[in-house]
Short mmCIF file of C-alpha atoms and ligand atoms in Angstrom, two decimals:
data_model
loop_
_atom_site.label_atom_id
_atom_site.label_comp_id
_atom_site.label_asym_id
_atom_site.label_seq_id
_atom_site.Cartn_x
_atom_site.Cartn_y
_atom_site.Cartn_z
CA UNK A 227 31.01 8.53 12.57
CA UNK A 228 32.64 6.58 9.77
CA UNK A 229 31.93 3.55 7.66
CA UNK A 230 33.92 1.16 9.87
CA UNK A 231 31.07 1.37 12.41
CA UNK A 232 28.52 -0.03 9.99
CA UNK A 233 28.07 -3.61 8.80
CA UNK A 234 29.87 -4.12 5.46
CA UNK A 235 27.73 -7.06 4.40
CA UNK A 236 24.39 -6.70 6.13
CA UNK A 237 22.62 -9.97 7.00
CA UNK A 238 19.33 -8.43 8.13
CA UNK A 239 17.21 -5.50 7.02
CA UNK A 240 14.23 -3.40 8.00
CA UNK A 241 12.12 -1.34 5.58
CA UNK A 242 10.10 1.62 6.87
CA UNK A 243 7.62 3.09 4.38
CA UNK A 244 6.37 6.65 4.83
CA UNK A 245 4.19 7.34 1.80
CA UNK A 246 1.23 6.36 -0.33
CA UNK A 247 0.11 2.82 -1.20
CA UNK A 248 2.55 2.71 -4.12
CA UNK A 249 5.34 3.55 -1.73
CA UNK A 250 4.15 0.73 0.57
CA UNK A 251 4.07 -1.63 -2.44
CA UNK A 252 7.66 -0.64 -3.31
CA UNK A 253 8.68 -1.33 0.30
CA UNK A 254 7.15 -4.81 0.10
CA UNK A 255 8.91 -5.55 -3.18
CA UNK A 256 12.26 -4.40 -1.73
CA UNK A 257 11.74 -6.66 1.29
CA UNK A 258 10.84 -9.63 -0.91
CA UNK A 259 13.88 -9.02 -3.10
CA UNK A 260 16.31 -8.83 -0.15
CA UNK A 261 14.63 -11.93 1.34
CA UNK A 262 15.22 -13.77 -1.94
CA UNK A 263 18.91 -12.78 -1.66
CA UNK A 264 19.09 -14.62 1.68
CA UNK A 265 18.84 -11.61 4.00
CA UNK A 266 16.45 -11.85 6.95
CA UNK A 267 13.77 -9.32 7.87
CA UNK A 268 14.31 -7.73 11.31
CA UNK A 269 11.25 -6.76 13.36
CA UNK A 270 12.45 -3.18 13.72
CA UNK A 271 15.26 -0.83 12.79
CA UNK A 272 17.09 -1.28 16.10
CA UNK A 273 17.86 -4.91 15.25
CA UNK A 274 18.65 -4.55 11.56
CA UNK A 275 22.05 -4.36 9.85
CA UNK A 276 20.46 -2.35 7.04
CA UNK A 277 17.64 0.16 7.50
CA UNK A 278 15.78 1.35 4.39
CA UNK A 279 13.80 4.55 4.84
CA UNK A 280 11.29 4.43 2.00
CA UNK A 281 10.38 8.09 1.84
CA UNK A 282 7.61 10.40 0.64
CA UNK A 283 8.08 13.92 -0.76
CA UNK A 284 4.46 14.97 -1.07
CA UNK A 285 4.38 17.44 1.84
CA UNK A 286 7.14 19.17 3.77
CA UNK A 287 6.26 17.40 7.02
CA UNK A 288 6.83 13.99 5.44
CA UNK A 289 10.33 15.05 4.38
CA UNK A 290 11.25 16.49 7.80
CA UNK A 291 10.29 13.19 9.37
CA UNK A 292 12.86 11.33 7.30
CA UNK A 293 15.74 13.51 8.45
CA UNK A 294 14.73 13.18 12.10
CA UNK A 295 14.50 9.40 11.63
CA UNK A 296 18.02 9.27 10.15
CA UNK A 297 19.33 11.03 13.26
CA UNK A 298 17.63 8.50 15.51
CA UNK A 299 19.29 5.47 13.91
CA UNK A 300 22.52 5.96 15.87
CA UNK A 301 22.75 3.32 18.62
CA UNK A 302 23.83 3.63 22.25
CA UNK A 303 27.23 2.02 21.59
CA UNK A 304 27.92 4.60 18.85
CA UNK A 305 27.39 2.15 16.00
CA UNK A 306 24.70 2.48 13.38
CA UNK A 307 23.14 0.30 10.70
CA UNK A 308 23.85 0.74 7.02
CA UNK A 309 21.29 3.39 5.99
CA UNK A 310 19.48 3.56 2.66
CA UNK A 311 17.13 6.38 1.70
CA UNK A 312 14.71 5.09 -0.94
CA UNK A 313 11.48 6.50 -2.37
CA UNK A 314 10.46 9.94 -3.53
CA UNK A 315 12.76 12.05 -1.32
CA UNK A 316 15.66 10.05 -2.74
CA UNK A 317 14.46 10.89 -6.25
CA UNK A 318 13.89 14.56 -5.51
CA UNK A 319 17.05 15.28 -3.52
CA UNK A 320 19.50 12.63 -4.81
CA UNK A 321 23.10 12.99 -3.66
CA UNK A 322 22.10 16.15 -1.74
CA UNK A 323 20.76 13.80 0.98
CA UNK A 324 24.22 12.48 1.81
CA UNK A 325 25.45 16.06 2.12
CA UNK A 326 22.66 16.96 4.55
CA UNK A 327 22.89 13.60 6.38
CA UNK A 328 26.39 12.13 5.92
CA UNK A 329 25.45 8.88 7.68
CA UNK A 330 23.31 7.89 4.68
CA UNK A 331 25.09 5.14 2.72
CA UNK A 332 22.66 4.53 -0.13
CA UNK A 333 20.27 6.78 -2.07
CA UNK A 334 17.91 4.93 -4.40
CA UNK A 335 14.93 6.28 -6.32
CA UNK A 336 11.50 4.64 -6.72
CA UNK A 337 12.29 3.39 -10.24
CA UNK A 338 15.76 2.03 -9.41
CA UNK A 339 15.35 -0.10 -6.27
CA UNK A 340 15.80 -3.38 -8.16
CA UNK A 341 19.48 -2.38 -8.05
CA UNK A 342 19.59 -2.39 -4.22
CA UNK A 343 21.75 -5.55 -3.98
CA UNK A 344 24.49 -3.87 -6.10
CA UNK A 345 24.15 -0.63 -4.15
CA UNK A 346 24.52 -2.51 -0.84
CA UNK A 347 27.75 -4.02 -2.19
CA UNK A 348 29.04 -0.59 -3.20
CA UNK A 349 28.16 0.92 0.17
CA UNK A 350 29.94 -1.98 1.91
CA UNK A 351 33.08 -1.07 -0.04
CA UNK A 352 32.68 2.55 1.03
CA UNK A 353 31.71 3.74 -2.46
CA UNK A 354 29.08 6.38 -3.11
CA UNK A 355 25.91 4.41 -3.84
CA UNK A 356 23.37 6.70 -5.52
CA UNK A 357 20.90 5.56 -8.19
CA UNK A 358 18.03 7.78 -9.26
CA UNK A 359 17.61 6.47 -12.79
CA UNK A 360 14.09 6.88 -14.08
CA UNK A 361 12.87 4.31 -16.63
CA UNK A 362 10.35 2.22 -14.75
CA UNK A 363 10.03 -0.63 -17.21
CA UNK A 364 13.22 -2.39 -16.16
CA UNK A 365 12.37 -2.40 -12.45
CA UNK A 366 9.50 -4.88 -12.53
CA UNK A 367 11.30 -7.32 -14.82
CA UNK A 368 14.31 -7.41 -12.51
CA UNK A 369 12.37 -8.14 -9.32
CA UNK A 370 11.76 -11.71 -8.12
CA UNK A 371 8.19 -13.11 -8.50
CA UNK A 372 5.61 -12.82 -5.72
CA UNK A 373 5.47 -15.77 -3.32
CA UNK A 374 3.73 -16.57 -0.02
CA UNK A 375 2.07 -13.46 1.41
CA UNK A 376 1.63 -12.68 5.08
CA UNK A 377 -1.76 -10.99 4.58
CA UNK A 378 -4.97 -11.83 2.68
CA UNK A 379 -4.91 -8.45 0.91
CA UNK A 380 -2.20 -7.15 -1.40
CA UNK A 381 -1.28 -4.12 -3.47
CA UNK A 382 -0.34 -4.47 -7.13
CA UNK A 383 1.13 -1.49 -8.98
CA UNK A 384 -0.12 -1.51 -12.58
CA UNK A 385 0.87 2.00 -13.57
CA UNK A 386 3.81 4.21 -12.69
CA UNK A 387 4.23 7.96 -12.77
CA UNK A 388 1.97 10.88 -13.61
CA UNK A 389 1.63 13.21 -16.61
CA UNK A 390 -0.97 15.54 -15.09
CA UNK A 391 1.32 18.16 -13.51
CA UNK A 392 -1.10 19.63 -10.99
CA UNK A 393 0.64 22.85 -10.00
CA UNK A 394 1.10 21.88 -6.32
CA UNK A 395 2.36 18.33 -6.81
CA UNK A 396 5.80 16.69 -6.87
CA UNK A 397 4.73 13.28 -8.12
CA UNK A 398 5.42 13.89 -11.85
CA UNK A 399 8.99 14.82 -10.86
CA UNK A 400 9.61 12.04 -8.33
CA UNK A 401 7.91 9.20 -10.19
CA UNK A 402 8.37 10.28 -13.79
CA UNK A 403 6.03 9.93 -16.76
CA UNK A 404 2.97 7.68 -16.86
CA UNK A 405 3.89 4.14 -17.87
CA UNK A 406 1.42 1.23 -17.92
CA UNK A 407 2.80 -2.19 -17.01
CA UNK A 408 2.03 -4.85 -19.62
CA UNK A 409 -1.18 -6.90 -19.27
CA UNK A 410 0.58 -10.26 -18.95
CA UNK A 411 2.96 -9.04 -16.22
CA UNK A 412 -0.01 -7.78 -14.18
CA UNK A 413 -2.13 -10.91 -14.67
CA UNK A 414 0.84 -13.14 -13.77
CA UNK A 415 1.57 -11.11 -10.65
CA UNK A 416 -2.10 -11.27 -9.59
CA UNK A 417 -2.16 -15.05 -10.05
CA UNK A 418 1.07 -15.42 -8.07
CA UNK A 419 -0.43 -13.32 -5.25
CA UNK A 420 -3.55 -15.50 -5.18
CA UNK A 421 -1.35 -18.63 -5.15
CA UNK A 422 0.45 -16.98 -2.23
CA UNK A 423 -2.79 -16.78 -0.23
CA UNK A 424 -4.22 -13.39 -1.24
CA UNK A 425 -7.96 -13.01 -1.89
CA UNK A 426 -8.18 -9.23 -2.31
CA UNK A 427 -6.01 -7.15 -4.65
CA UNK A 428 -5.87 -3.36 -4.84
CA UNK A 429 -4.57 -2.17 -8.20
CA UNK A 430 -2.35 0.86 -7.78
CA UNK A 431 -1.22 3.86 -9.76
CA UNK A 432 -1.04 7.62 -9.18
CA UNK A 433 -3.66 7.70 -11.94
CA UNK A 434 -4.52 4.05 -11.93
CA UNK A 435 -7.52 4.47 -14.24
CA UNK A 436 -5.27 5.87 -16.98
CA UNK A 437 -3.96 2.33 -17.48
CA UNK A 438 -3.97 1.15 -21.10
CA UNK A 439 -2.45 -1.84 -22.79
CA UNK A 440 -3.02 -4.74 -25.15
CA UNK A 441 -5.03 -7.63 -23.78
CA UNK A 442 -4.10 -11.29 -24.26
CA UNK A 443 -5.37 -11.11 -27.86
CA UNK A 444 -3.55 -7.94 -28.80
CA UNK A 445 -6.57 -5.61 -28.57
CA UNK A 446 -6.07 -2.19 -26.97
CA UNK A 447 -7.96 -2.01 -23.70
CA UNK A 448 -8.37 0.13 -20.58
CA UNK A 449 -8.44 -0.73 -16.90
CA UNK A 450 -11.97 -2.13 -17.12
CA UNK A 451 -10.71 -4.88 -19.46
CA UNK A 452 -7.95 -5.67 -17.01
CA UNK A 453 -10.37 -5.81 -14.06
CA UNK A 454 -12.60 -8.19 -16.04
CA UNK A 455 -9.62 -10.50 -16.69
CA UNK A 456 -8.55 -10.45 -13.03
CA UNK A 457 -12.13 -11.12 -11.91
CA UNK A 458 -11.88 -14.49 -13.70
CA UNK A 459 -9.04 -15.66 -11.41
CA UNK A 460 -10.46 -18.35 -9.09
CA UNK A 461 -9.76 -17.57 -5.43
CA UNK A 462 -9.56 -13.83 -5.98
CA UNK A 463 -12.69 -12.47 -4.28
CA UNK A 464 -12.23 -8.72 -4.19
CA UNK A 465 -10.70 -6.17 -6.55
CA UNK A 466 -10.13 -2.52 -5.68
CA UNK A 467 -8.18 0.28 -7.33
CA UNK A 468 -6.70 3.60 -6.29
CA UNK A 469 -6.07 6.48 -7.04
CA UNK A 470 -8.19 7.52 -9.94
CA UNK A 471 -8.28 10.84 -11.74
CA UNK A 472 -11.67 12.25 -12.80
CA UNK A 473 -10.51 12.76 -16.39
CA UNK A 474 -9.61 9.08 -16.75
CA UNK A 475 -13.00 7.70 -15.60
CA UNK A 476 -13.87 6.05 -18.93
CA UNK A 477 -17.37 4.90 -19.90
CA UNK A 478 -16.10 1.32 -19.75
CA UNK A 479 -14.81 1.68 -16.20
CA UNK A 480 -18.01 3.34 -15.01
CA UNK A 481 -20.03 0.52 -16.59
CA UNK A 482 -17.75 -2.08 -14.98
CA UNK A 483 -18.94 -0.90 -11.55
CA UNK A 484 -22.43 -2.09 -12.44
CA UNK A 485 -21.30 -5.37 -14.01
CA UNK A 486 -18.39 -6.96 -12.15
CA UNK A 487 -19.35 -8.36 -8.73
CA UNK A 488 -15.75 -8.72 -7.59
CA UNK A 489 -15.09 -5.02 -8.24
CA UNK A 490 -15.83 -3.53 -4.82
CA UNK A 491 -18.37 -0.67 -4.51
CA UNK A 492 -15.80 1.94 -3.59
CA UNK A 493 -14.40 4.82 -5.61
CA UNK A 494 -11.57 7.07 -4.47
CA UNK A 495 -11.90 10.08 -6.72
CA UNK A 496 -9.98 13.12 -5.43
CA UNK A 497 -11.36 16.55 -6.35
CA UNK A 498 -9.01 18.76 -4.24
CA UNK A 499 -11.30 21.84 -4.26
CA UNK A 500 -14.95 22.68 -4.83
CA UNK A 501 -14.18 25.91 -6.70
CA UNK A 502 -13.56 26.16 -10.44
CA UNK A 503 -11.08 29.05 -10.26
CA UNK A 504 -8.94 27.14 -7.78
CA UNK A 505 -9.24 23.92 -9.81
CA UNK A 506 -7.97 25.83 -12.83
CA UNK A 507 -5.06 27.33 -10.88
CA UNK A 508 -4.28 23.80 -9.68
CA UNK A 509 -4.28 22.63 -13.33
CA UNK A 510 -6.75 19.89 -12.40
CA UNK A 511 -8.30 19.97 -15.91
CA UNK A 512 -11.79 19.16 -14.62
CA UNK A 513 -14.50 21.39 -13.20
CA UNK A 514 -16.81 20.90 -10.25
CA UNK A 515 -19.61 20.18 -12.71
CA UNK A 516 -17.74 17.50 -14.69
CA UNK A 517 -16.62 15.88 -11.43
CA UNK A 518 -20.16 15.75 -10.01
CA UNK A 519 -21.43 14.36 -13.31
CA UNK A 520 -19.00 11.41 -13.06
CA UNK A 521 -20.18 10.64 -9.53
CA UNK A 522 -23.81 10.74 -10.75
CA UNK A 523 -23.02 8.32 -13.56
CA UNK A 524 -21.22 5.87 -11.26
CA UNK A 525 -24.11 6.07 -8.78
CA UNK A 526 -26.57 5.40 -11.58
CA UNK A 527 -24.99 1.99 -12.24
CA UNK A 528 -23.99 1.25 -8.64
CA UNK A 529 -26.28 3.22 -6.30
CA UNK A 530 -24.63 1.96 -3.11
CA UNK A 531 -21.08 2.96 -4.13
CA UNK A 532 -18.98 4.59 -1.40
CA UNK A 533 -17.16 7.66 -2.71
CA UNK A 534 -14.00 8.99 -1.11
CA UNK A 535 -11.88 12.02 -1.94
CA UNK A 536 -8.79 14.13 -1.28
CA UNK A 537 -8.85 17.84 -0.50
CA UNK A 538 -6.26 20.59 -0.22
CA UNK A 539 -7.13 23.69 1.81
CA UNK A 540 -5.24 26.96 1.49
CA UNK A 541 -4.01 26.65 -2.08
CA UNK A 542 -2.35 30.02 -2.95
CA UNK A 543 -5.00 32.71 -3.44
CA UNK A 544 -7.89 30.66 -2.01
CA UNK A 545 -10.43 33.11 -0.57
CA UNK A 546 -12.97 32.39 2.17
CA UNK A 547 -15.75 32.23 -0.41
CA UNK A 548 -13.74 29.83 -2.57
CA UNK A 549 -13.08 27.65 0.44
CA UNK A 550 -16.82 27.53 1.26
CA UNK A 551 -17.34 25.99 -2.19
CA UNK A 552 -15.21 23.09 -0.94
CA UNK A 553 -17.54 22.66 2.05
CA UNK A 554 -20.42 22.75 -0.41
CA UNK A 555 -19.10 19.92 -2.58
CA UNK A 556 -18.51 17.78 0.53
CA UNK A 557 -22.23 18.14 1.35
CA UNK A 558 -23.25 17.51 -2.25
CA UNK A 559 -21.25 14.29 -2.68
CA UNK A 560 -21.79 12.97 0.88
CA UNK A 561 -18.39 11.26 0.95
CA UNK A 562 -18.00 7.97 2.82
CA UNK A 563 -14.46 9.03 3.79
CA UNK A 564 -11.88 11.65 2.82
CA UNK A 565 -8.31 12.74 3.22
CA UNK A 566 -7.73 16.46 3.70
CA UNK A 567 -4.47 18.36 3.77
CA UNK A 568 -3.13 21.85 4.29
CA UNK A 569 -1.39 23.06 1.16
CA UNK A 570 2.37 22.53 1.46
CA UNK A 571 4.58 24.47 -0.98
CA UNK A 572 6.91 22.02 -2.72
CA UNK A 573 10.21 23.14 -4.24
CA UNK A 574 10.17 23.17 -8.04
CA UNK A 575 6.36 23.19 -8.40
CA UNK A 576 4.63 26.24 -9.98
CA UNK A 577 2.28 26.85 -7.02
CA UNK A 578 5.21 27.30 -4.65
CA UNK A 579 6.10 30.52 -6.52
CA UNK A 580 2.56 31.90 -6.70
CA UNK A 581 1.65 35.12 -4.90
CA UNK A 582 -0.93 35.13 -2.11
CA UNK A 583 0.29 32.15 -0.12
CA UNK A 584 -2.39 31.56 2.53
CA UNK A 585 -1.29 32.17 6.16
CA UNK A 586 -0.87 29.08 8.36
CA UNK A 587 -3.59 30.06 10.84
CA UNK A 588 -6.14 30.51 8.04
CA UNK A 589 -5.24 27.05 6.74
CA UNK A 590 -5.62 25.58 10.25
CA UNK A 591 -9.07 27.06 10.61
CA UNK A 592 -10.20 25.89 7.16
CA UNK A 593 -8.86 22.39 7.71
CA UNK A 594 -10.74 22.11 11.02
CA UNK A 595 -14.01 23.20 9.39
CA UNK A 596 -13.50 20.83 6.46
CA UNK A 597 -12.67 17.90 8.70
CA UNK A 598 -15.77 18.53 10.83
CA UNK A 599 -17.91 18.34 7.67
CA UNK A 600 -16.10 15.22 6.45
CA UNK A 601 -16.50 13.49 9.83
CA UNK A 602 -20.21 14.27 9.85
CA UNK A 603 -20.71 12.53 6.50
CA UNK A 604 -18.43 9.66 7.47
CA UNK A 605 -20.55 9.06 10.59
CA UNK A 606 -23.78 9.30 8.55
CA UNK A 607 -22.45 6.77 6.05
CA UNK A 608 -21.39 4.35 8.79
CA UNK A 609 -24.61 4.81 10.79
CA UNK A 610 -26.63 3.81 7.73
CA UNK A 611 -24.85 0.41 7.91
CA UNK A 612 -26.28 -0.46 11.34
CA UNK A 613 -28.83 -3.27 11.13
CA UNK A 614 -27.45 -4.57 7.83
CA UNK A 615 -25.61 -7.84 7.19
CA UNK A 616 -22.31 -7.39 5.36
CA UNK A 617 -19.61 -9.61 3.90
CA UNK A 618 -16.43 -8.97 5.86
CA UNK A 619 -12.90 -10.07 5.00
CA UNK A 620 -10.95 -10.52 8.24
CA UNK A 621 -7.61 -8.75 7.84
CA UNK A 622 -5.93 -8.43 11.23
CA UNK A 623 -6.14 -9.05 14.97
CA UNK A 624 -7.95 -6.47 17.11
CA UNK A 625 -6.81 -5.03 20.41
CA UNK A 626 -8.99 -7.28 22.59
CA UNK A 627 -8.64 -11.05 23.02
CA UNK A 628 -10.60 -12.95 20.35
CA UNK A 629 -11.27 -9.75 18.41
CA UNK A 630 -10.61 -9.54 14.68
CA UNK A 631 -10.82 -6.56 12.36
CA UNK A 632 -12.01 -6.84 8.80
CA UNK A 633 -13.34 -4.73 5.96
CA UNK A 634 -16.77 -4.43 4.38
CA UNK A 635 -17.06 -4.11 0.59
CA UNK A 636 -17.35 -0.34 1.23
CA UNK A 637 -13.91 -0.32 2.93
CA UNK A 638 -15.29 0.27 6.42
CA UNK A 639 -13.33 -1.36 9.25
CA UNK A 640 -15.45 -3.75 11.34
CA UNK A 641 -14.54 -5.13 14.77
CA UNK A 642 -15.89 -8.62 15.45
CA UNK A 643 -15.33 -10.92 18.42
CA UNK A 644 -14.84 -14.31 16.82
CA UNK A 645 -12.19 -16.42 18.59
CA UNK A 646 -12.75 -19.41 16.29
CA UNK A 647 -12.09 -17.52 13.09
CA UNK A 648 -8.85 -16.63 11.38
CA UNK A 649 -7.35 -13.79 9.37
CA UNK A 650 -8.27 -14.34 5.72
CA UNK A 651 -11.76 -15.71 6.50
CA UNK A 652 -14.67 -14.12 4.66
CA UNK A 653 -17.70 -13.99 6.95
CA UNK A 654 -21.19 -12.48 7.13
CA UNK A 655 -21.53 -9.91 9.89
CA UNK A 656 -24.55 -8.16 11.42
CA UNK A 657 -23.54 -4.54 11.99
CA UNK A 658 -24.60 -3.47 15.48
CA UNK A 659 -23.01 -0.06 15.97
CA UNK A 660 -21.11 2.65 14.11
CA UNK A 661 -18.58 5.37 14.85
CA UNK A 662 -16.97 7.88 12.47
CA UNK A 663 -14.02 5.56 11.77
CA UNK A 664 -15.28 2.01 12.25
CA UNK A 665 -18.18 -0.37 12.79
CA UNK A 666 -18.80 -3.13 15.32
CA UNK A 667 -20.58 -6.33 14.39
CA UNK A 668 -21.28 -9.92 15.25
CA UNK A 669 -21.21 -13.13 13.28
CA UNK A 670 -24.47 -13.44 11.37
CA UNK A 671 -26.72 -16.39 10.65
CA UNK A 672 -27.95 -14.58 7.55
CA UNK A 673 -26.14 -14.27 4.24
CA UNK A 674 -24.95 -10.78 3.33
CA UNK A 675 -26.96 -9.21 0.52
N1 SAH B 2057 -2.69 11.09 -7.99
C1 SAH B 2057 -3.62 11.27 -6.98
C2 SAH B 2057 -3.02 11.54 -5.60
C3 SAH B 2057 -1.71 12.16 -5.46
S1 SAH B 2057 -0.99 12.57 -3.94
C4 SAH B 2057 -4.56 12.36 -7.42
O1 SAH B 2057 -4.25 13.18 -8.24
O2 SAH B 2057 -5.65 12.40 -6.92
C5 SAH B 2057 -2.23 12.36 -2.74
C6 SAH B 2057 -2.86 13.62 -2.27
O3 SAH B 2057 -1.94 14.46 -1.63
C7 SAH B 2057 -3.44 14.49 -3.36
O4 SAH B 2057 -4.68 14.02 -3.80
C8 SAH B 2057 -3.52 15.84 -2.69
O5 SAH B 2057 -4.74 15.98 -2.01
C9 SAH B 2057 -2.39 15.78 -1.68
N2 SAH B 2057 -1.27 16.66 -2.06
C10 SAH B 2057 -0.47 16.56 -3.14
N3 SAH B 2057 0.42 17.57 -3.17
C11 SAH B 2057 0.17 18.33 -2.08
C12 SAH B 2057 0.73 19.53 -1.56
N4 SAH B 2057 1.72 20.16 -2.18
N5 SAH B 2057 0.22 20.03 -0.41
C13 SAH B 2057 -0.79 19.41 0.22
N6 SAH B 2057 -1.36 18.28 -0.22
C14 SAH B 2057 -0.90 17.75 -1.37
FE1 SF4 B 2058 -0.09 14.83 -8.40
FE2 SF4 B 2058 -2.04 15.73 -9.91
FE3 SF4 B 2058 -0.58 13.68 -10.72
FE4 SF4 B 2058 -2.28 13.38 -8.73
S1 SF4 B 2058 -2.81 13.88 -10.84
S2 SF4 B 2058 -0.16 12.65 -8.79
S3 SF4 B 2058 -2.14 15.32 -7.68
S4 SF4 B 2058 0.14 15.76 -10.44
FE1 F3S B 2059 4.71 10.36 -1.55
FE2 F3S B 2059 5.95 9.55 -3.68
FE3 F3S B 2059 3.66 8.45 -3.02
S1 F3S B 2059 5.80 11.62 -2.99
S2 F3S B 2059 2.60 10.14 -2.06
S3 F3S B 2059 5.54 8.35 -1.86
S4 F3S B 2059 4.39 8.84 -5.07
#
């Protein structure tokens, strides 16, 4: 395979995102930027002149998937698209990617993708096109503004990077140091999204609640001040944020949950483990007690808040007794939903070199037990919704004719048969049944509480 088989000046592109919401946001910004350059979006990779694999480095499986995807981009006639590897694998592995997969034309990190148009030009000329520069500040300024959006909900990254250095995690290395975007840039982007048809915005950051900046009058403020400002935008009905770190749950942000109607009653607050020794080894810098105390305080101001979390099972040295503490915290918090993962050793992180790595079959067994507990609480939470009337924002078409799927304020998916309604409508729905992963409802004559 050589470069003569690939388009030199691609006219169409396809972006495939593999990672977290911030990775998805980056994918959307890349697509908007290439669109603004006159390139067209292809429905899938098979039809695109340029395929961008927007990768995730968080667990080994995610990385393996990228390399198998690269292999699959070769077409029956022997040709292939121009291939760009973007995202966190690009940052972590850099030029090494082109050595492992020589068909890759472009390698671009998560803080450098505003330079994609130049890199595409270089790749077209057969030059090595690798950019893993770190400073995030320049990226946002160089991207085109937000315009018409295809969906009623949108992500908005307000904070880049992470300074926490949990011992298992690659994010501080792939995304760099914590940097807050300026207030005005965020408010302008939110307004542009609303002008583009969006009525729900999810603010994003690896530690989104660590955001700080000067407000419009030059006063130092935290994320609660920002949420208050965004809540004043007419036409914006719902505000969410993710992911938050327990140590950055400020008094102001907790209070905001009791005061700002547009701030949805949902808090994603990962704890990772229910055992203090493991939390310490993870360098989480909070204890089980301080975590539970935060949840209590948020519930005191917003009793109906849905809490979600992330868990890692099988961190090096985790004993059976320590793992049962994780099951215990799941029962104590009664999570509305959770993500749970088997520990994956990541190159360059301290935990990867720790003794006592937990055998795969022990991790499998622990994950199954944890997920059973999580599912039980998820079902309980959803079942408690039956009989209530809820405000639902319709977000996409369902599988059946006339069916639409929307979200409640508590981020539950609801299926409704409503042929006369459209995506983007906000409706009141009577919840009639519940499963572990979704609800079913019908259009209500009552107003949601
Ligand atoms: N900044 C967020 C989330 C970061 S990544 C936070 O600190 O909560 C999302 C989730 O992936 C983490 O919460 C953690 O549960 C999981 N994760 C991160 N590194 C991992 C690893 N090496 N192995 C398994 N899961 C991991
Ligand atoms: Fe990773 Fe910890 Fe930072 Fe979250 S807080 S991104 S888990 S280092
Ligand atoms: Fe993955 Fe990077 Fe997000 S490693 S989880 S895409 S910040």
